[in-house]
mmCIF file of C-alpha atoms and ligand atoms in Angstrom:
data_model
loop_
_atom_site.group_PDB
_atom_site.id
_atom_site.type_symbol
_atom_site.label_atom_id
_atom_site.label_comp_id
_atom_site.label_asym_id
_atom_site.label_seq_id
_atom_site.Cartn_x
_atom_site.Cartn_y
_atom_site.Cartn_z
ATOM 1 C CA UNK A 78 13.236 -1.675 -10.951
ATOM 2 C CA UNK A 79 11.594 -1.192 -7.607
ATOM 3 C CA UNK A 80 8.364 1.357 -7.670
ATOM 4 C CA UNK A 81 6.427 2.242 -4.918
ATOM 5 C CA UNK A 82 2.919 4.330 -4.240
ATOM 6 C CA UNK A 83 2.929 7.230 -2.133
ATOM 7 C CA UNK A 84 0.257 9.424 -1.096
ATOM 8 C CA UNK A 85 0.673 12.958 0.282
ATOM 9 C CA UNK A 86 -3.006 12.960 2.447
ATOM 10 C CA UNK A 87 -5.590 16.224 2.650
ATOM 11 C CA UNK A 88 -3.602 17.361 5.486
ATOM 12 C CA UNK A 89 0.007 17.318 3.449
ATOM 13 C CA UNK A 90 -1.412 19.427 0.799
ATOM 14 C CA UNK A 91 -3.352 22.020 2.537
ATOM 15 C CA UNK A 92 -0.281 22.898 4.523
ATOM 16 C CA UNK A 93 1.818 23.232 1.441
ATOM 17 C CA UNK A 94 3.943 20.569 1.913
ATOM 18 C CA UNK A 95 3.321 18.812 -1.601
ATOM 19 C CA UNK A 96 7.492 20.407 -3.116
ATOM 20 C CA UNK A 97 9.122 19.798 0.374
ATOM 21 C CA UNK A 98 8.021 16.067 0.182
ATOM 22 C CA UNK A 99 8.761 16.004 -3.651
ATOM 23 C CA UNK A 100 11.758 16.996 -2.796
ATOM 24 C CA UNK A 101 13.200 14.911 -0.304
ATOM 25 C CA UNK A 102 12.329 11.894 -2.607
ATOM 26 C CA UNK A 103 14.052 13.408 -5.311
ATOM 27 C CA UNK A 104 17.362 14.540 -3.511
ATOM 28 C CA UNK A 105 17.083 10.919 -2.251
ATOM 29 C CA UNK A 106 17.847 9.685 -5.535
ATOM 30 C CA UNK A 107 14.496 8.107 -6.271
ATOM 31 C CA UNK A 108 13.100 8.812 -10.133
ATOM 32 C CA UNK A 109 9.298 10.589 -10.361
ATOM 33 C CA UNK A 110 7.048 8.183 -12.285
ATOM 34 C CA UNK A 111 3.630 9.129 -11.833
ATOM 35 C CA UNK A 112 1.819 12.376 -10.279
ATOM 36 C CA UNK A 113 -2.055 13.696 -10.138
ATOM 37 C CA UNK A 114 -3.466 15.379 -8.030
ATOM 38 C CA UNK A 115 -6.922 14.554 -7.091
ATOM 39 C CA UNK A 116 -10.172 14.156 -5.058
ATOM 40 C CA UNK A 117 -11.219 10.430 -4.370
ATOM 41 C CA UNK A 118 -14.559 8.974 -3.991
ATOM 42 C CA UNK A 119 -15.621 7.547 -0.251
ATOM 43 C CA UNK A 120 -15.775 4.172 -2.101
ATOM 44 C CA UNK A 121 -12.208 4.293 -3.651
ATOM 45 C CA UNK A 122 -11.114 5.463 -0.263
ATOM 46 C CA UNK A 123 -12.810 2.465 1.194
ATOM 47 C CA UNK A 124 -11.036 0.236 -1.491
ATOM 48 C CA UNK A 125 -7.615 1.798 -1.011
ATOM 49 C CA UNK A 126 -8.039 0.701 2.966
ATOM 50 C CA UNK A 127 -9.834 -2.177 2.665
ATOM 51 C CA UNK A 128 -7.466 -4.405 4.584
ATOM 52 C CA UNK A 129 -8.183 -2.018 7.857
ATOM 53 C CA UNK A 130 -11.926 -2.256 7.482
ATOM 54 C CA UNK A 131 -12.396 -3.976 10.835
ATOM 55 C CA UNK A 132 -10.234 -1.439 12.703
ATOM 56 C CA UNK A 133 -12.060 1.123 14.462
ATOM 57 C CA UNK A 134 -10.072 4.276 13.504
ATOM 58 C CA UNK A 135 -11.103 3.048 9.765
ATOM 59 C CA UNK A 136 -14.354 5.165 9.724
ATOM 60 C CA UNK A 137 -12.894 8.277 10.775
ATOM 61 C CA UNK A 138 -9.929 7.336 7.996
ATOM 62 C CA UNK A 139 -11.637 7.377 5.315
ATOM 63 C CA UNK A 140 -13.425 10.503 6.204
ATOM 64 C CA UNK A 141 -10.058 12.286 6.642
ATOM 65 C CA UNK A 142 -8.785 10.645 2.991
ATOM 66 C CA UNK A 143 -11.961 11.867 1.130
ATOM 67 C CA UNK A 144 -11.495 15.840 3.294
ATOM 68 C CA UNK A 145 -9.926 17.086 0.155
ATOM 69 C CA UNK A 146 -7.531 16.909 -2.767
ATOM 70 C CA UNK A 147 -4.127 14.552 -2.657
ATOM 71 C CA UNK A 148 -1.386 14.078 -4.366
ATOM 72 C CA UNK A 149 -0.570 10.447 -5.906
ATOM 73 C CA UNK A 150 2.681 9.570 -6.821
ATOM 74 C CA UNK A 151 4.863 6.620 -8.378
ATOM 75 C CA UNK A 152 8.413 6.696 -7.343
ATOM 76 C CA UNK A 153 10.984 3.961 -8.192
ATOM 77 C CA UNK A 154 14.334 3.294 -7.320
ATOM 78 C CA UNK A 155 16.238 0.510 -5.643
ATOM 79 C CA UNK A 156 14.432 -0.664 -2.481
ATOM 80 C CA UNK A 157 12.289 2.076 -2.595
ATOM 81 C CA UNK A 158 9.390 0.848 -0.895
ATOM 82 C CA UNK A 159 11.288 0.329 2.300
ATOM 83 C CA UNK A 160 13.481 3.224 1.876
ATOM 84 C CA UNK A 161 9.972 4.883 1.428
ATOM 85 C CA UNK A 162 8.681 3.962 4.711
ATOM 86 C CA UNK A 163 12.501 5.141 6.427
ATOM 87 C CA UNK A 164 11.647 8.531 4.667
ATOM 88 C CA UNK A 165 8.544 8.851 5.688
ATOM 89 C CA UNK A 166 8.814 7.701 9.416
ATOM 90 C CA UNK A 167 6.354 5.392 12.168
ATOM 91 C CA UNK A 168 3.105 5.624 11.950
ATOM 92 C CA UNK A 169 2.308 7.706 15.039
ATOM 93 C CA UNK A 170 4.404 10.630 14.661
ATOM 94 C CA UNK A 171 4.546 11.139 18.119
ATOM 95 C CA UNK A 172 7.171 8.127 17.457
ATOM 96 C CA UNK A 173 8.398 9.243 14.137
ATOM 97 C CA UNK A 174 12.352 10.146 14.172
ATOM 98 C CA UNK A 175 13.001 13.901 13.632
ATOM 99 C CA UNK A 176 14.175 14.041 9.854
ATOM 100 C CA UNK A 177 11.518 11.721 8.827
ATOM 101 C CA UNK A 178 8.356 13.394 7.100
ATOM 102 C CA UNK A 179 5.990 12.596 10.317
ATOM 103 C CA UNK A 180 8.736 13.348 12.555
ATOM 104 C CA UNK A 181 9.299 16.704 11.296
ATOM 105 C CA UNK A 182 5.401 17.620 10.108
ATOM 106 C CA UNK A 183 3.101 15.430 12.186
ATOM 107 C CA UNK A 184 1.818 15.451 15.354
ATOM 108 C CA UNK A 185 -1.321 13.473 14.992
ATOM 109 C CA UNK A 186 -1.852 9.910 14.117
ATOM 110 C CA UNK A 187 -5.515 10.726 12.548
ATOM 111 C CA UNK A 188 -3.291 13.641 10.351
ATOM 112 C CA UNK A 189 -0.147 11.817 9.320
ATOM 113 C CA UNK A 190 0.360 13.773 5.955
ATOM 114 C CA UNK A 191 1.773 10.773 4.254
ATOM 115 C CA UNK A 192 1.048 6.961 2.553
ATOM 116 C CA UNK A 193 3.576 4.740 1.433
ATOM 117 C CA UNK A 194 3.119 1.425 0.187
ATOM 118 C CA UNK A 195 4.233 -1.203 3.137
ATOM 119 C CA UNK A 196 5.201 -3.748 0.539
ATOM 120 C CA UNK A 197 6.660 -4.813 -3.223
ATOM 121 C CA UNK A 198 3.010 -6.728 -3.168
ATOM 122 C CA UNK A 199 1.004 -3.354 -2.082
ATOM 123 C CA UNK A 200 2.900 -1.085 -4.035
ATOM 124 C CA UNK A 201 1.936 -3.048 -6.979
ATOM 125 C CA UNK A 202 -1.757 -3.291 -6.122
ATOM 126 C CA UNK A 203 -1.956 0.007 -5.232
ATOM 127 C CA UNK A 204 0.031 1.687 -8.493
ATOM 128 C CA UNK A 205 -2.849 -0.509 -10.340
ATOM 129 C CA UNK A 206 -5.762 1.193 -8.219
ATOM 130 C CA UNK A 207 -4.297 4.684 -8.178
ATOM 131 C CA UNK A 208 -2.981 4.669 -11.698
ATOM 132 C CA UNK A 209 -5.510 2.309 -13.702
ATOM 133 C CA UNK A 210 -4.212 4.737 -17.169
ATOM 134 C CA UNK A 211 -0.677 3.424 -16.479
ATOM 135 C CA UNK A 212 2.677 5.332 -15.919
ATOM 136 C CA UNK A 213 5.133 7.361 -17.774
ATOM 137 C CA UNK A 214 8.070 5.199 -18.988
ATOM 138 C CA UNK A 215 11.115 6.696 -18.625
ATOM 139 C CA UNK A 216 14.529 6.180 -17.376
ATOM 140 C CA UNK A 217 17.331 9.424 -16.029
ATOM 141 C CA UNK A 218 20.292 9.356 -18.828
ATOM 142 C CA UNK A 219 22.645 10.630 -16.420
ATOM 143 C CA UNK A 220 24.058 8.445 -14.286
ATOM 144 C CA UNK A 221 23.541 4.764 -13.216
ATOM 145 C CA UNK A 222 23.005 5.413 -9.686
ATOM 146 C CA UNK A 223 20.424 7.645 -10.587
ATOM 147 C CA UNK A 224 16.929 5.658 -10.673
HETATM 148 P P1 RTP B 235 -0.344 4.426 5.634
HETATM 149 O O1 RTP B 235 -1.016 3.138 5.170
HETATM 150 O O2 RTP B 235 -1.238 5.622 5.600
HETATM 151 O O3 RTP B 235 0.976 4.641 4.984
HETATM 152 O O4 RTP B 235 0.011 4.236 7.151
HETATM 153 P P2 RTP B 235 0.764 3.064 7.865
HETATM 154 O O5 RTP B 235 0.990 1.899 6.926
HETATM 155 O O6 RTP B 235 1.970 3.669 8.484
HETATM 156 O O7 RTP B 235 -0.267 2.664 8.981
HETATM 157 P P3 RTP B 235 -1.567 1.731 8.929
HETATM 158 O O8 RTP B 235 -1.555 0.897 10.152
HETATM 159 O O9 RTP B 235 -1.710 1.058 7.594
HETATM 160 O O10 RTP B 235 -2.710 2.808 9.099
HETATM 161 C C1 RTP B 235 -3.172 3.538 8.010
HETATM 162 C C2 RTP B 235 -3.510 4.916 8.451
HETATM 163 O O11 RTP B 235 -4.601 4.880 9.362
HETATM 164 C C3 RTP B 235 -4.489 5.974 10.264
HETATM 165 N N1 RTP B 235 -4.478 5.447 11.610
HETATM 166 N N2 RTP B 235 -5.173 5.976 12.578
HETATM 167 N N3 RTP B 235 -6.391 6.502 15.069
HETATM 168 C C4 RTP B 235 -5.515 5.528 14.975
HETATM 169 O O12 RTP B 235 -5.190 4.864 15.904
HETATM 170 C C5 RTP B 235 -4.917 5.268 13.666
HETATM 171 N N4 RTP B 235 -4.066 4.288 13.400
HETATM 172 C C6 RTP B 235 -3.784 4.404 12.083
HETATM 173 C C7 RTP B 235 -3.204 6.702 9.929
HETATM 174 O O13 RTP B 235 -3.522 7.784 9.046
HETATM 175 C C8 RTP B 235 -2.409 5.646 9.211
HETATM 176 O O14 RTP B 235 -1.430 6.234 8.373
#
Protein backbone atom coordinates (compact mmCIF):
# COMPACT_ATOMS: atom_id res chain seq x y z
CA UNK A 1 0.00 0.00 0.00
CA UNK A 2 0.83 3.54 -0.95
CA UNK A 3 2.57 5.73 2.06
CA UNK A 4 3.55 9.06 1.84
CA UNK A 5 5.65 11.75 4.18
CA UNK A 6 4.09 14.79 5.27
CA UNK A 7 5.36 17.54 7.23
CA UNK A 8 3.25 20.13 9.08
CA UNK A 9 6.24 23.17 9.04
CA UNK A 10 7.06 25.68 12.26
CA UNK A 11 4.44 27.86 10.97
CA UNK A 12 1.51 24.93 10.93
CA UNK A 13 2.16 24.17 14.46
CA UNK A 14 2.51 27.43 16.12
CA UNK A 15 -0.85 28.42 14.76
CA UNK A 16 -2.48 25.31 16.06
CA UNK A 17 -3.24 23.78 13.07
CA UNK A 18 -1.47 20.30 13.83
CA UNK A 19 -5.69 18.34 14.60
CA UNK A 20 -7.30 20.40 11.71
CA UNK A 21 -4.64 18.94 9.26
CA UNK A 22 -4.79 15.49 11.09
CA UNK A 23 -8.00 15.62 10.46
CA UNK A 24 -8.66 16.25 7.02
CA UNK A 25 -6.26 13.29 6.22
CA UNK A 26 -8.13 11.15 8.34
CA UNK A 27 -11.79 12.02 7.20
CA UNK A 28 -10.09 11.53 3.79
CA UNK A 29 -9.81 8.00 4.40
CA UNK A 30 -6.05 7.83 4.62
CA UNK A 31 -4.64 5.43 7.72
CA UNK A 32 -2.03 7.33 10.41
CA UNK A 33 1.28 5.43 10.30
CA UNK A 34 3.83 7.39 11.85
CA UNK A 35 3.80 10.75 14.08
CA UNK A 36 6.64 12.78 16.23
CA UNK A 37 6.88 15.76 16.81
CA UNK A 38 10.20 17.34 16.73
CA UNK A 39 13.00 19.95 16.32
CA UNK A 40 15.50 19.20 13.38
CA UNK A 41 19.06 20.00 13.08
CA UNK A 42 20.18 22.81 10.25
CA UNK A 43 22.04 19.82 8.70
CA UNK A 44 19.02 17.38 8.53
CA UNK A 45 17.10 20.33 7.24
CA UNK A 46 19.76 20.76 4.64
CA UNK A 47 19.51 16.94 3.83
CA UNK A 48 15.72 16.87 3.72
CA UNK A 49 16.09 19.81 0.81
CA UNK A 50 19.00 18.88 -0.70
CA UNK A 51 17.65 18.66 -4.21
CA UNK A 52 16.82 22.68 -3.94
CA UNK A 53 20.29 23.54 -2.75
CA UNK A 54 21.05 25.70 -5.78
CA UNK A 55 17.77 27.64 -5.51
CA UNK A 56 18.04 30.87 -3.93
CA UNK A 57 14.99 30.81 -1.57
CA UNK A 58 16.92 27.53 -0.15
CA UNK A 59 18.87 29.55 2.53
CA UNK A 60 16.06 31.32 3.91
CA UNK A 61 14.19 27.59 3.78
CA UNK A 62 16.02 25.97 5.82
CA UNK A 63 16.11 28.72 8.31
CA UNK A 64 12.28 28.74 8.40
CA UNK A 65 12.33 24.55 8.74
CA UNK A 66 14.84 24.64 11.70
CA UNK A 67 12.39 28.05 13.45
CA UNK A 68 10.83 25.49 15.65
CA UNK A 69 9.15 22.18 16.37
CA UNK A 70 7.17 20.05 13.43
CA UNK A 71 5.16 17.49 13.15
CA UNK A 72 6.24 14.31 10.92
CA UNK A 73 3.86 12.05 9.73
CA UNK A 74 3.42 8.70 7.62
CA UNK A 75 0.11 8.38 6.01
CA UNK A 76 -0.85 5.58 3.55
CA UNK A 77 -3.63 4.86 1.52
CA UNK A 78 -4.30 4.34 -2.16
CA UNK A 79 -2.56 7.04 -4.24
CA UNK A 80 -1.87 8.91 -1.39
CA UNK A 81 1.04 10.75 -2.37
CA UNK A 82 -0.81 12.51 -5.12
CA UNK A 83 -3.99 12.71 -3.33
CA UNK A 84 -1.56 14.28 -0.70
CA UNK A 85 -0.41 17.02 -2.82
CA UNK A 86 -4.54 17.67 -4.04
CA UNK A 87 -5.07 18.03 -0.17
CA UNK A 88 -2.58 20.07 0.48
CA UNK A 89 -2.78 22.54 -2.55
CA UNK A 90 0.09 24.62 -5.08
CA UNK A 91 2.90 25.65 -3.77
CA UNK A 92 2.29 29.40 -3.61
CA UNK A 93 -0.82 29.69 -1.79
CA UNK A 94 -1.60 32.73 -3.34
CA UNK A 95 -2.51 29.93 -6.12
CA UNK A 96 -3.68 27.27 -3.82
CA UNK A 97 -7.59 26.36 -4.36
CA UNK A 98 -9.77 27.38 -1.36
CA UNK A 99 -10.40 23.92 0.46
CA UNK A 100 -6.89 22.94 0.05
CA UNK A 101 -4.61 23.34 3.28
CA UNK A 102 -2.56 26.44 1.63
CA UNK A 103 -5.61 27.70 0.13
CA UNK A 104 -7.44 27.97 3.25
CA UNK A 105 -4.24 28.73 5.83
CA UNK A 106 -1.49 30.24 3.70
CA UNK A 107 -0.75 33.31 2.38
CA UNK A 108 2.96 33.19 2.02
CA UNK A 109 5.12 31.05 -0.10
CA UNK A 110 8.20 31.37 2.54
CA UNK A 111 5.21 30.10 5.31
CA UNK A 112 3.36 27.36 3.49
CA UNK A 113 2.46 25.29 6.69
CA UNK A 114 2.75 22.05 4.86
CA UNK A 115 5.30 19.18 3.07
CA UNK A 116 4.18 16.40 1.17
CA UNK A 117 6.21 14.04 -0.57
CA UNK A 118 6.02 14.92 -4.58
CA UNK A 119 6.62 11.30 -5.42
CA UNK A 120 6.27 7.22 -4.63
CA UNK A 121 10.35 7.65 -5.01
CA UNK A 122 10.49 10.74 -2.37
CA UNK A 123 8.05 9.50 -0.13
CA UNK A 124 10.14 6.51 0.27
CA UNK A 125 13.42 8.37 0.76
CA UNK A 126 12.02 10.65 2.89
CA UNK A 127 9.92 8.04 5.36
CA UNK A 128 13.68 6.51 5.57
CA UNK A 129 15.24 10.02 6.63
CA UNK A 130 12.39 11.12 8.86
CA UNK A 131 11.66 7.75 10.38
CA UNK A 132 15.21 5.90 10.43
CA UNK A 133 13.41 3.68 13.82
CA UNK A 134 10.77 2.46 11.32
CA UNK A 135 6.87 2.64 11.45
CA UNK A 136 4.03 1.18 13.28
CA UNK A 137 2.53 -1.79 11.35
CA UNK A 138 -0.88 -1.86 11.37
CA UNK A 139 -3.84 -2.22 9.22
CA UNK A 140 -7.93 -0.61 10.12
CA UNK A 141 -10.18 -3.96 10.69
CA UNK A 142 -13.13 -2.20 9.62
CA UNK A 143 -13.68 -1.90 6.31
CA UNK A 144 -11.72 -2.49 3.03
CA UNK A 145 -11.97 0.90 1.76
CA UNK A 146 -10.56 2.04 4.79
CA UNK A 147 -6.57 2.26 4.38
P1 LIG B 1 7.27 21.07 -0.16
O1 LIG B 1 8.50 20.33 -0.69
O2 LIG B 1 7.54 21.88 1.07
O3 LIG B 1 6.09 20.18 -0.05
O4 LIG B 1 6.86 22.11 -1.25
P2 LIG B 1 6.62 21.92 -2.79
O5 LIG B 1 7.05 20.54 -3.24
O6 LIG B 1 5.20 22.29 -3.03
O7 LIG B 1 7.57 23.01 -3.39
P3 LIG B 1 9.15 22.99 -3.68
O8 LIG B 1 9.35 23.63 -5.00
O9 LIG B 1 9.74 21.64 -3.42
O10 LIG B 1 9.66 24.01 -2.58
C1 LIG B 1 9.88 23.59 -1.27
C2 LIG B 1 9.52 24.69 -0.34
O11 LIG B 1 10.39 25.80 -0.53
C3 LIG B 1 9.69 27.00 -0.21
N1 LIG B 1 9.74 27.87 -1.36
N2 LIG B 1 10.01 29.14 -1.27
N3 LIG B 1 10.54 31.85 -1.85
C4 LIG B 1 10.21 31.04 -2.83
O12 LIG B 1 10.10 31.40 -3.96
C5 LIG B 1 9.96 29.64 -2.50
N4 LIG B 1 9.67 28.69 -3.38
C6 LIG B 1 9.53 27.56 -2.65
C7 LIG B 1 8.27 26.61 0.14
O13 LIG B 1 8.18 26.47 1.56
C8 LIG B 1 8.12 25.27 -0.54
O14 LIG B 1 7.09 24.51 0.08
Amino acid sequence: MEQTFIMIKPDGVQRGLVGEIISRFEKKGFSLKGLKLLTVERSFAEKHYEDLSAKPFFPGLVEYIISGPVVAMVWEGKNVVATGRTIIGATNPSASAPGTIRGDFAIDVGRNVIHGSDSVASATKEIALWFPEGIVSWQSSLHSWIY
